Short mmCIF file of C-alpha atoms in Angstrom, two decimals:
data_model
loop_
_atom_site.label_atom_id
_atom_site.label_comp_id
_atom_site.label_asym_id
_atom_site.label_seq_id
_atom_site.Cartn_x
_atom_site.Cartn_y
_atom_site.Cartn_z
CA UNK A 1 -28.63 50.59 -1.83
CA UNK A 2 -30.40 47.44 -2.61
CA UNK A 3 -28.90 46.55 -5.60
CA UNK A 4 -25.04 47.39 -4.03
CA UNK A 5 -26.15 44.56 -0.84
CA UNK A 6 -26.82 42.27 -3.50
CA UNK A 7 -23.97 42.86 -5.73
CA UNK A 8 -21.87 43.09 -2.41
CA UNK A 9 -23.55 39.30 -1.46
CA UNK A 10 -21.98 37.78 -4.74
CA UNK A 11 -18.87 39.38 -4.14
CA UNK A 12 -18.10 38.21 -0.88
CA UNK A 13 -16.63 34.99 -1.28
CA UNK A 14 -13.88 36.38 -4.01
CA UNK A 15 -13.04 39.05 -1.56
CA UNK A 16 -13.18 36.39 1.36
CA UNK A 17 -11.65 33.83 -0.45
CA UNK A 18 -9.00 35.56 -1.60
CA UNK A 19 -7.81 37.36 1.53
CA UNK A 20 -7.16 33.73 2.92
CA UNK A 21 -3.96 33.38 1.55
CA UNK A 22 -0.89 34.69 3.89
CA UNK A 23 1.01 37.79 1.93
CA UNK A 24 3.80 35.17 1.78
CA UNK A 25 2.08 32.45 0.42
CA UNK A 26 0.96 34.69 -3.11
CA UNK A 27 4.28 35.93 -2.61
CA UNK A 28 5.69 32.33 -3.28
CA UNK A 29 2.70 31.60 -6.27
CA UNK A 30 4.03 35.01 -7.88
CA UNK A 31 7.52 33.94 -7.26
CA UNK A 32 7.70 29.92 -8.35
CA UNK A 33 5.40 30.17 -11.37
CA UNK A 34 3.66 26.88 -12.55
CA UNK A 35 3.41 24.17 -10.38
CA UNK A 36 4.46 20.37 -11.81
CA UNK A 37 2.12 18.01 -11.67
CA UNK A 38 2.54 13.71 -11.89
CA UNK A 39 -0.36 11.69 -11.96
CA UNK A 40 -1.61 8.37 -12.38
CA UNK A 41 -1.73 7.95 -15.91
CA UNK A 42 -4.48 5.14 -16.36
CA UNK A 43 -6.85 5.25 -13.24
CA UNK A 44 -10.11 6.09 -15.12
CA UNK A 45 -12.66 7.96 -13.83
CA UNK A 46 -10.35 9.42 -11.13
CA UNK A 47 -7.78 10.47 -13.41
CA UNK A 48 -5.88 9.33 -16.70
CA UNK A 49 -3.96 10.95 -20.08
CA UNK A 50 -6.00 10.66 -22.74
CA UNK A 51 -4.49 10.65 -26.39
CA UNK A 52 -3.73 14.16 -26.53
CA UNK A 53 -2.12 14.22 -23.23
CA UNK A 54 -4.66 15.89 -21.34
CA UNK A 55 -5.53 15.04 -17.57
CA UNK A 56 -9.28 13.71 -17.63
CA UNK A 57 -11.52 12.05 -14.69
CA UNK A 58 -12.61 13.08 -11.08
CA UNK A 59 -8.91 13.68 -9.56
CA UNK A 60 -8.43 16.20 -12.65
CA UNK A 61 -11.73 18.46 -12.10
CA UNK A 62 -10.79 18.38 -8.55
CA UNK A 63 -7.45 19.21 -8.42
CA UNK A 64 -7.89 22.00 -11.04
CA UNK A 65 -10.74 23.15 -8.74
CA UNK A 66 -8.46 23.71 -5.91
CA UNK A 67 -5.63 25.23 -7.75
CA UNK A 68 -7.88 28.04 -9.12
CA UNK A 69 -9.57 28.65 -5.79
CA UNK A 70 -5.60 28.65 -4.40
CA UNK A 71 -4.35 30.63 -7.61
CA UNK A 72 -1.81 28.20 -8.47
CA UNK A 73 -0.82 27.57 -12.01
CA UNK A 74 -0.69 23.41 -13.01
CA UNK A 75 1.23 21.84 -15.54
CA UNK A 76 0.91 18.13 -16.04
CA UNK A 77 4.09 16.17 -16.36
CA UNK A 78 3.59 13.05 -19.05
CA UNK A 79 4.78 9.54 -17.41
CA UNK A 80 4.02 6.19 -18.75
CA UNK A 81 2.71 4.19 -15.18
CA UNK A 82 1.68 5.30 -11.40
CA UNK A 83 5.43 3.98 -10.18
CA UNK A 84 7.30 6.24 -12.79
CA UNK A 85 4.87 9.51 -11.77
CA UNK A 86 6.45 8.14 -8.01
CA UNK A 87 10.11 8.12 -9.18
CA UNK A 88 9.95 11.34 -10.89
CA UNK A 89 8.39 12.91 -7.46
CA UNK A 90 11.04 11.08 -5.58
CA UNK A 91 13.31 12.78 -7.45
CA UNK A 92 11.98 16.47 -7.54
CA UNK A 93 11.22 16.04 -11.56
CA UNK A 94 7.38 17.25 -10.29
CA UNK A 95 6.39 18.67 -6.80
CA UNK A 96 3.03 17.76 -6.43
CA UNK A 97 1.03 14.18 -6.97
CA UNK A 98 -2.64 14.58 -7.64
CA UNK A 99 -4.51 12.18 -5.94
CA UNK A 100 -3.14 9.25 -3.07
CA UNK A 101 -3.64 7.87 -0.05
CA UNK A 102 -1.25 8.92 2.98
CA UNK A 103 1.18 6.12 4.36
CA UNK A 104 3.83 6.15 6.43
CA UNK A 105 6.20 5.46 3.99
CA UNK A 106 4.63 8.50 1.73
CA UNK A 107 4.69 10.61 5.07
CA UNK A 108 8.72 10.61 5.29
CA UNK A 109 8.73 12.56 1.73
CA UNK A 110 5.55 14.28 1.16
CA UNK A 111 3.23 16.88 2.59
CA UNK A 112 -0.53 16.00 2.00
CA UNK A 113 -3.45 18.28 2.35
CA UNK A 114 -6.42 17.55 3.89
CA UNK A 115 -8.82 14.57 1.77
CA UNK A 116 -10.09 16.38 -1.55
CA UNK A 117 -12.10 12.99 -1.65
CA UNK A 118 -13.05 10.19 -0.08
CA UNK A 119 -13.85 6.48 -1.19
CA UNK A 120 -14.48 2.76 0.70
CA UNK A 121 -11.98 0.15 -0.41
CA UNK A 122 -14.03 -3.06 -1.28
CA UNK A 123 -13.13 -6.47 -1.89
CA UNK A 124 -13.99 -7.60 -5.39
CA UNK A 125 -13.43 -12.04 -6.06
CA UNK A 126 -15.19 -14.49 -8.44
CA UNK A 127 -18.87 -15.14 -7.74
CA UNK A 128 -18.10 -18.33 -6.56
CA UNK A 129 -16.22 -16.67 -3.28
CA UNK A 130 -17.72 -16.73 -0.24
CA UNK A 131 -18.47 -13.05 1.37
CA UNK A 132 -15.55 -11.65 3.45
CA UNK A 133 -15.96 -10.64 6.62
CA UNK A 134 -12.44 -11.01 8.28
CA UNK A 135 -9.49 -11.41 5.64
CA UNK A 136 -7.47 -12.89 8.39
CA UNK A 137 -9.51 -16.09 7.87
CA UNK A 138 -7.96 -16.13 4.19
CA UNK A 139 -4.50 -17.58 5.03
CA UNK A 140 -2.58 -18.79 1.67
CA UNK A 141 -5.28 -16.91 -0.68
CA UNK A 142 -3.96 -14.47 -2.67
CA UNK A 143 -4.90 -10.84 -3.06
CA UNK A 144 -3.69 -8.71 -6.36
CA UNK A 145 -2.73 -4.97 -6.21
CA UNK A 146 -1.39 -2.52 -8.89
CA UNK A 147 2.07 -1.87 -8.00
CA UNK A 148 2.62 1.27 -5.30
CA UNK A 149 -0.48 1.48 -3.84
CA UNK A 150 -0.80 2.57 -0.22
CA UNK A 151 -3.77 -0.39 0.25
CA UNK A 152 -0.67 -2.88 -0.80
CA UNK A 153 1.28 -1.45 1.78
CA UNK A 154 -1.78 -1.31 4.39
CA UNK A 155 -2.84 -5.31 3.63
CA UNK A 156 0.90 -6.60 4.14
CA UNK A 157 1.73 -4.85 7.02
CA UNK A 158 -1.70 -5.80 9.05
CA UNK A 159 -2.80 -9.18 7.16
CA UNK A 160 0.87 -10.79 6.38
CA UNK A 161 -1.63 -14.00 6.27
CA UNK A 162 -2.92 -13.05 2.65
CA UNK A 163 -0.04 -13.85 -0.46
CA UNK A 164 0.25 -10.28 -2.40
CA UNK A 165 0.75 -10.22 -6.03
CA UNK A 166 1.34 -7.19 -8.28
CA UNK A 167 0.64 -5.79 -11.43
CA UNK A 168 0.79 -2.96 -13.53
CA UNK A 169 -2.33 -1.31 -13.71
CA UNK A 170 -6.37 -1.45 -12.16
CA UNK A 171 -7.78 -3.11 -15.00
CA UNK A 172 -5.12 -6.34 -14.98
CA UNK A 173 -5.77 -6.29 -11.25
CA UNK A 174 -9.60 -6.72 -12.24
CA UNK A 175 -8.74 -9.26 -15.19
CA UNK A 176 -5.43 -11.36 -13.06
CA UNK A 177 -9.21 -12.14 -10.25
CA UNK A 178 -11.50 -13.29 -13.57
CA UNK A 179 -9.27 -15.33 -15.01
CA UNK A 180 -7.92 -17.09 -11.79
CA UNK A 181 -4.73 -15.85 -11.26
CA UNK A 182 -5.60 -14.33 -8.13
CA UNK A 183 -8.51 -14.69 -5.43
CA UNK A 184 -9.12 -11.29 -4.92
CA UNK A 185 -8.60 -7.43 -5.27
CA UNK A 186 -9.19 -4.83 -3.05
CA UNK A 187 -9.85 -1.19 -4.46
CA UNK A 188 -12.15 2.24 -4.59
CA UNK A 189 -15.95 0.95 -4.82
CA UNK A 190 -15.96 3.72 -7.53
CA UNK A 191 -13.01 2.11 -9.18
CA UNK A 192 -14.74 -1.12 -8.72
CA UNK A 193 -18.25 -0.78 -10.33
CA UNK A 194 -16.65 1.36 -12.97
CA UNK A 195 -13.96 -1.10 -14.32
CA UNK A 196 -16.76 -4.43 -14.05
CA UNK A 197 -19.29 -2.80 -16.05
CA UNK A 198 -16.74 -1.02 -18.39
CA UNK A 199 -14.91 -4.10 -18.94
CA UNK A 200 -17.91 -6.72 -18.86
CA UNK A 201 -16.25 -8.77 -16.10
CA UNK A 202 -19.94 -9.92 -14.86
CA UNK A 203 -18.30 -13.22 -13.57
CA UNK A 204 -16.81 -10.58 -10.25
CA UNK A 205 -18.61 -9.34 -7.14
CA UNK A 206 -18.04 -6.87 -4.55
CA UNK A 207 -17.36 -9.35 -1.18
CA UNK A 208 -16.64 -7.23 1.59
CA UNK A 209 -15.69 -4.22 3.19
CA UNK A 210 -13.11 -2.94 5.46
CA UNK A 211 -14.36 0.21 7.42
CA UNK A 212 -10.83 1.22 8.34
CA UNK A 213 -9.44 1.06 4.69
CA UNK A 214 -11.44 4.08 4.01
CA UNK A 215 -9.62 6.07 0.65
CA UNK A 216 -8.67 9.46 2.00
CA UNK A 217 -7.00 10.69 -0.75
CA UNK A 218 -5.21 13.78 -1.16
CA UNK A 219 -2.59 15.95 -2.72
CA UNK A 220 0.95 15.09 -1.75
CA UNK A 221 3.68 17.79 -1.79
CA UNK A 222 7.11 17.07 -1.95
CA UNK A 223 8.63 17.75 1.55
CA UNK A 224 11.21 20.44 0.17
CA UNK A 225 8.16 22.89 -0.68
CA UNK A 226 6.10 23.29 2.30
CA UNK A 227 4.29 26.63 1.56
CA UNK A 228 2.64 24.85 -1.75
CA UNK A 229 1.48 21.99 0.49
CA UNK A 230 -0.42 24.87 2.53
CA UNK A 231 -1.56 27.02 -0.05
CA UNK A 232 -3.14 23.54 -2.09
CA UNK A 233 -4.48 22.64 1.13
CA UNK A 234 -6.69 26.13 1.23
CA UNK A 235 -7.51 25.71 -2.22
CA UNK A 236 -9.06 21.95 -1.08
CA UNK A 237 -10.58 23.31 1.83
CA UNK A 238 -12.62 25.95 -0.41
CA UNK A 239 -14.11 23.12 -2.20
CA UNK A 240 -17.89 22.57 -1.68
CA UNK A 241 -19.48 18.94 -1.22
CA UNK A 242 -22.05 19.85 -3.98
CA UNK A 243 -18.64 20.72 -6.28
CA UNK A 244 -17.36 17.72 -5.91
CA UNK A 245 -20.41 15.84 -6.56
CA UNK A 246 -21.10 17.71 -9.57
CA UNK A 247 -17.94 16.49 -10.90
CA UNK A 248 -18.64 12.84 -9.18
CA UNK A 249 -21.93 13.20 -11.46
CA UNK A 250 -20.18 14.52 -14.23
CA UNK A 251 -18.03 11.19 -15.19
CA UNK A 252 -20.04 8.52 -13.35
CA UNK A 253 -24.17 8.51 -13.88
CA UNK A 254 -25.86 7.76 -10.68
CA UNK A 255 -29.43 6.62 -11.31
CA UNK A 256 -31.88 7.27 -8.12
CA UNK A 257 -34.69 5.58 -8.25
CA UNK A 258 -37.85 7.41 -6.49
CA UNK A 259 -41.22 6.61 -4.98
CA UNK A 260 -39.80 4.28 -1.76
CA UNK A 261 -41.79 4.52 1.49
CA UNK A 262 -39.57 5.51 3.24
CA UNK A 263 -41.03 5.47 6.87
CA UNK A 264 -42.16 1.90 6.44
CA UNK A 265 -38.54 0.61 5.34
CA UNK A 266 -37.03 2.94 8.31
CA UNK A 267 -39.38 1.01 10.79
CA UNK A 268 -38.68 -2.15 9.74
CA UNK A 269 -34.89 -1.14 9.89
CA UNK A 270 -35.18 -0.03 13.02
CA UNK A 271 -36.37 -3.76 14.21
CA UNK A 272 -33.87 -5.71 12.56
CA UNK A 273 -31.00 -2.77 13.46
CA UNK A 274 -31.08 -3.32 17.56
CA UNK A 275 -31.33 -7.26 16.57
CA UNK A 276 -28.22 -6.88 14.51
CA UNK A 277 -26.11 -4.14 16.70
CA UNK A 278 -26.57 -7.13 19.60
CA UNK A 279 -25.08 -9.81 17.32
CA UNK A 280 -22.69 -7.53 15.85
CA UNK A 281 -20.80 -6.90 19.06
CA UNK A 282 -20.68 -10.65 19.82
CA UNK A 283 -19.58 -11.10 15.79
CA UNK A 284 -16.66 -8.70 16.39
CA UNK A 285 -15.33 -9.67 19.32
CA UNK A 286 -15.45 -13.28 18.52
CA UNK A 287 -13.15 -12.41 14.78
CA UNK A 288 -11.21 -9.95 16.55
CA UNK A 289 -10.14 -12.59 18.95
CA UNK A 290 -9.67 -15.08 16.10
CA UNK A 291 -7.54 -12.63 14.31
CA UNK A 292 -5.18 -12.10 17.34
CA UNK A 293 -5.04 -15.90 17.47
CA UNK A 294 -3.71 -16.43 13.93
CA UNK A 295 -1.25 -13.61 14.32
CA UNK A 296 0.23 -15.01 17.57
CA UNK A 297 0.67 -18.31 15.75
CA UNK A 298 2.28 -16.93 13.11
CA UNK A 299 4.73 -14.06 15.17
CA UNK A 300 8.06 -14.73 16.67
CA UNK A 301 7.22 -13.42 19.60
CA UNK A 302 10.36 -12.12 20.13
CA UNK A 303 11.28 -10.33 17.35
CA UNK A 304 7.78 -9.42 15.93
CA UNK A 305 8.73 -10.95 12.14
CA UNK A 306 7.37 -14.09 11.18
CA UNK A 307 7.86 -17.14 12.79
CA UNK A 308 9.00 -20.44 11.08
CA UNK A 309 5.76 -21.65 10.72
CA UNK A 310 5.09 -18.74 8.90
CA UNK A 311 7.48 -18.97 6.62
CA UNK A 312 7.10 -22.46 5.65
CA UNK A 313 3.57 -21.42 4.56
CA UNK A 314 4.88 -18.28 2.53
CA UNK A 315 7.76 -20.47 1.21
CA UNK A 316 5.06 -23.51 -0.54
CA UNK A 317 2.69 -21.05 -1.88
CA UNK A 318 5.91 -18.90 -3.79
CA UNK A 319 7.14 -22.12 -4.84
CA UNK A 320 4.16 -22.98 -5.87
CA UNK A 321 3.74 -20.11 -7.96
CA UNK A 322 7.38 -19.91 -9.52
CA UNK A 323 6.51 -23.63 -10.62
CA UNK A 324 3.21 -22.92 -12.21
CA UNK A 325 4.04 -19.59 -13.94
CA UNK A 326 7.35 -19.38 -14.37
CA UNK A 327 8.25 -17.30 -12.36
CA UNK A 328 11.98 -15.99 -10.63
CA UNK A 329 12.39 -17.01 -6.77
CA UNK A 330 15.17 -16.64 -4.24
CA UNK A 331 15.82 -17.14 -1.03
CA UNK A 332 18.58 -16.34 2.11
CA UNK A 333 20.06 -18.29 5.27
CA UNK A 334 21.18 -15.02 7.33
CA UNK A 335 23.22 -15.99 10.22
CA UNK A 336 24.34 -13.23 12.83
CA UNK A 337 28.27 -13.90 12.97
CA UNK A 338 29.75 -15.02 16.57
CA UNK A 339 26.46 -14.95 18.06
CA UNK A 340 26.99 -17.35 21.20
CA UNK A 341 29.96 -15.29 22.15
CA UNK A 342 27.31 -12.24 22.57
CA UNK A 343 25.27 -14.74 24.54
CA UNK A 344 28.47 -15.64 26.92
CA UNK A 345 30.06 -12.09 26.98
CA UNK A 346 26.61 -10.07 27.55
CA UNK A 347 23.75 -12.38 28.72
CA UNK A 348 20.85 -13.60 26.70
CA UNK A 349 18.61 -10.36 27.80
CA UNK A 350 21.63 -8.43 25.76
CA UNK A 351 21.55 -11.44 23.11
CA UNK A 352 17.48 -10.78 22.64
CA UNK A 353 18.08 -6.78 22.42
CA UNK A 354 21.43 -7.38 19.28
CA UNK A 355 18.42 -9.85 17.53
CA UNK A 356 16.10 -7.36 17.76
CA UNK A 357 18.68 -4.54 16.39
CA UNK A 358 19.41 -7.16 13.82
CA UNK A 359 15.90 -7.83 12.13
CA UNK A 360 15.17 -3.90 12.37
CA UNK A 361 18.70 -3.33 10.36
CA UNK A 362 17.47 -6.52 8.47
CA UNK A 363 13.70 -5.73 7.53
CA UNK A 364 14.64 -2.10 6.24
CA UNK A 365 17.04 -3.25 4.07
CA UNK A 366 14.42 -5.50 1.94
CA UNK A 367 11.72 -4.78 -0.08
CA UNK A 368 7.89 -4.47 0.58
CA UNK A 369 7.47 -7.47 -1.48
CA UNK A 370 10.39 -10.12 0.54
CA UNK A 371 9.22 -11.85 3.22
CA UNK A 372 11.77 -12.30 6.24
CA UNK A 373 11.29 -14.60 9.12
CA UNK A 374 13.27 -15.92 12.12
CA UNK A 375 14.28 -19.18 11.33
CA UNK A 376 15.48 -21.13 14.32
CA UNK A 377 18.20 -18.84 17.01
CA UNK A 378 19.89 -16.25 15.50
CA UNK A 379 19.16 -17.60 11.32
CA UNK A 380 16.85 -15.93 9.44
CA UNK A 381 14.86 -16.28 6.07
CA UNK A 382 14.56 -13.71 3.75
CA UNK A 383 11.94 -14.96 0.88
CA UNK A 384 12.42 -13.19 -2.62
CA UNK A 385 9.81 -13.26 -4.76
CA UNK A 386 9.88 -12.40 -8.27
CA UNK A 387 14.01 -11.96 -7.89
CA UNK A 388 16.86 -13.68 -9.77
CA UNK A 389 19.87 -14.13 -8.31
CA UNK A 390 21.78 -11.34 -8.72
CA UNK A 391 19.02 -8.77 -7.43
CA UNK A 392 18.60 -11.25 -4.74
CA UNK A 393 22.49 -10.72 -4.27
CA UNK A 394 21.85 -7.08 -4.44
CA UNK A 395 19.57 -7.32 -1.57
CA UNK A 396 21.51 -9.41 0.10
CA UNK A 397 24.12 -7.19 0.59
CA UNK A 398 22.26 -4.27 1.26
CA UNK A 399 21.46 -6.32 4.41
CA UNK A 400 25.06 -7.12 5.02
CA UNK A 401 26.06 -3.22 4.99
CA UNK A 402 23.06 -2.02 7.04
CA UNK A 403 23.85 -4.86 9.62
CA UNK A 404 27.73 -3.91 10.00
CA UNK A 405 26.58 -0.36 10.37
CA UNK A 406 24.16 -0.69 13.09
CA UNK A 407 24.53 0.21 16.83
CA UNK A 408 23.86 -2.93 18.60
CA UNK A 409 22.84 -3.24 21.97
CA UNK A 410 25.79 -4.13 22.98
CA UNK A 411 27.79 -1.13 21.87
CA UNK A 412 30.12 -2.87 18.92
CA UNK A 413 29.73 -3.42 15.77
CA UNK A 414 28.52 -7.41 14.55
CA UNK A 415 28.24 -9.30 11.18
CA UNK A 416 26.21 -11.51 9.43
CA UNK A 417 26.98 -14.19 7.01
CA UNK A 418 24.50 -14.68 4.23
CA UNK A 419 23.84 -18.10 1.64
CA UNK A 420 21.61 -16.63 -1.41
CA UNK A 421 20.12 -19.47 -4.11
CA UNK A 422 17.64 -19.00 -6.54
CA UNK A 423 14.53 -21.27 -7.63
CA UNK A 424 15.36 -23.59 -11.01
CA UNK A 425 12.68 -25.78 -12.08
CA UNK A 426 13.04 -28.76 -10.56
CA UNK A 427 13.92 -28.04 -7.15
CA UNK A 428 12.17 -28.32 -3.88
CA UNK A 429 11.63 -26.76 -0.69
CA UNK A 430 14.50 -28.98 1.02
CA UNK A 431 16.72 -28.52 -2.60
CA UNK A 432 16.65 -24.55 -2.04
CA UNK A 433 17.21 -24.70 1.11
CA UNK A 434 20.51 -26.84 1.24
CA UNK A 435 21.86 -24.80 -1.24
CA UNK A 436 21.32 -21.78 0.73
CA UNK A 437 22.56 -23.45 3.74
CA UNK A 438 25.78 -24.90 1.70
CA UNK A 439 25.97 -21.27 0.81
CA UNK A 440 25.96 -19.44 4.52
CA UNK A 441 28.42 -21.99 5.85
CA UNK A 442 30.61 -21.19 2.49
CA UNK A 443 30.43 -17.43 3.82
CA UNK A 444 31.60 -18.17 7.38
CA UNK A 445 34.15 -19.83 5.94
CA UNK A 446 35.34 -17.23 3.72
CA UNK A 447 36.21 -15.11 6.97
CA UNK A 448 32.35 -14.26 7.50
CA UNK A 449 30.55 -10.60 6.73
CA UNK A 450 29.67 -11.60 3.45
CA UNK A 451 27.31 -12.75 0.91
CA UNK A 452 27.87 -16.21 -0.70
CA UNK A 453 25.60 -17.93 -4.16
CA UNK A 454 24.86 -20.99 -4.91
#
């Protein structure tokens, strides 16, 4: 009887464990087969393809942890970069990514289970940088990101004050900061200490923290196959916290050092914590305030986009950089077509409501890496960076098509007319902006609703 308890006791959670699954759900891992996996190719220790193709690092042991405790079968699709593993998601050439953050962007085509890990975000610079405490207070610095990362998308949407740069992968992120080419990078503290000591880039520090920027990261599902995103999700939540740091432990060593007193450092912690909670409320509120300032003087506060303050700032430090690197800039004049007429007809409450239809038809049309800004009335700037002319043409009209087919607040259909130049080494702010002026009023009159270069 003895020895059936205990054999019974060891049993348990296989019987438990596998009872969790719906009859429908093994019906559906019977059914589909092997699951298709993209990953991030070269994001060492969370996850890579080595030479042979295999999928190595903490995202790997993880994810194959789940999928045996869900009884799903993985096969790893081969891609060459983090943005093709995207595409071929996008595009149902995989169903499952192994290891993101959740966005709302991500949210409109993926399912994510619940965190299989977590990780702070830090902000690594130069030694020579001073700490950050508020990256608000770092107008005109810029900040380098491998290209499609959800903390890219996070930074620009609540700190449009820092210039964003991209690159292909996490160790040119770490080398564009030590050679100067940007002031900072934000990523995983794992990812972080792993890449400076692996890579000998003692000249960086960690500078900061931001508690919200917390990596969550999970599996994400393509949206067409809901019952994997649930049965992944139970296979997550049967993972234990001492699995995953066994497999933490198994590709990053951890020294702990023993032998502290503790009770003595807790005591004087205590002290200096009620001293610091005290000044920490009066820190926060001051830089929250602070923040809000710098964001009002930088808003249209009608629209929400940048103002033209803003933009002028944006528009120097791009030039600045085409100039010194050599690098492809363009920029539009958008004007909405017949605009005091909507004023006259409607009433400037209406005329505030079609400008605020406007930028939202605007601002979806562009990219995450184009600036746009009101300008003065109803002209806007759209700032290109990194674009030649005829993807800023591209763009352009994609704006000129979503505008025509928007529902304005006044119930009928408007235009806009659009001037598109491009940077060429000698020019200036003024230069680039005459010629897309020259352009705009060379679209008006060419009978308007279109997209004019110069």
């Amino acid at each position: 009887m003895v020895r059936f308890l205990i054999l019974f006791s060891v049993l348990l959670p296989f019987f438990a464990h596998s009872d969790g699954l719906s009859a429908a759900q093994k019906d559906y891992i019977q059914k589909n087969g092997v699951v298709k996996v993209c990953v991030d190719p070269d994001w060492y220790p969370f996850e890579m393809l080595n030479e042979k193709g295999d999928h190595v690092g903490i995202a790997a042991d993880l994810l194959r942890l789940a999928a045996k405790k869900a009884g799903v079968t993985l096969e790893i699709v081969r891609t060459a970069n983090w943005d093709e593993s995207l595409a071929f998601a996008q595009s149902g050439r995989c169903e499952v990514l192994s290891f993101l953050n959740s966005t709302p962007e991500r949210d409109t085509w993926l399912n994510f289970t619940r965190p299989i890990f977590t990780d702070v975000n830090v902000f690594v610079t130069r030694e020579e940088h001073r700490y950050i405490p508020d990256p608000a207070e770092l107008s005109g610095e810029t900040i380098v990101f491998p290209a499609g990362t959800a903390m890219e998308e996070l930074i620009r949407r609540d700190y449009p004050e820092l210039r964003i740069i991209t690159c292909e992968s996490e160790r040119e992120a770490f080398q564009m900061v030590s050679d100067r080419k940007a002031d900072m990078t934000m990523r995983s503290l794992i990812m972080a200490a792993y890449t400076i000591k692996d890579e000998g880039l003692f000249n960086l520090k960690i500078s900061g923290q931001l508690p919200d920027y917390t990596n969550e990261l999970r599996i994400g599902v393509i949206k067409s196959e809901p019952a994997l995103a649930e049965i992944l999700d139970f296979g997550v939540g049967g993972i234990t916290n001492a699995e995953r740091q066994e497999i933490v432990n198994r590709h990053i060593y951890i020294k702990a050092e023993t032998g502290t007193d503790y009770e003595l450092v807790g005591m004087i912690a205590a002290v200096f914590a009620v001293f610091a909670l005290l000044a920490g409320f009066w820190i926060v509120s001051i830089r929250r305030l602070n923040r809000k300032l710098v964001r009002i003087s930088q808003i249209d506060s009608l629209t929400g986009i940048c103002n033209r303050t803003r933009l002028d700032a944006v528009f120097a430090q791009e030039l600045d950089r085409a100039r010194r690197y050599g690098r492809e800039l363009s920029i539009m004049l958008l004007d909405i077509d017949y605009f005091k007429r909507i004023n006259d007809e409607f009433g400037h409450l209406t005329g505030d409501r079609v400008l605020k239809d406007f930028v939202k038809a605007a601002s979806g049309s562009i990219r995450t890496t184009d600036y746009i800004g009101r300008w003065g009335g109803e002209e806007f700037l759209v700032i290109c960076p990194e674009t030649g002319s005829e993807s800023a043409q591209v763009i352009a009209e994609r704006i000129r098509i979503a505008v025509k087919n928007t529902m304005f607040a006044t119930g009928k259909e408007h235009t806009v007319s659009i001037g598109v130049t491009t940077f060429s080494g000698e020019d200036t702010a003024d230069s680039m902006l005459m010629r897309a002026d020259t352009a705009m009023y060379c679209a008006k009159e060419g009978g308007r609703d279109r997209v004019c270069v110069k």
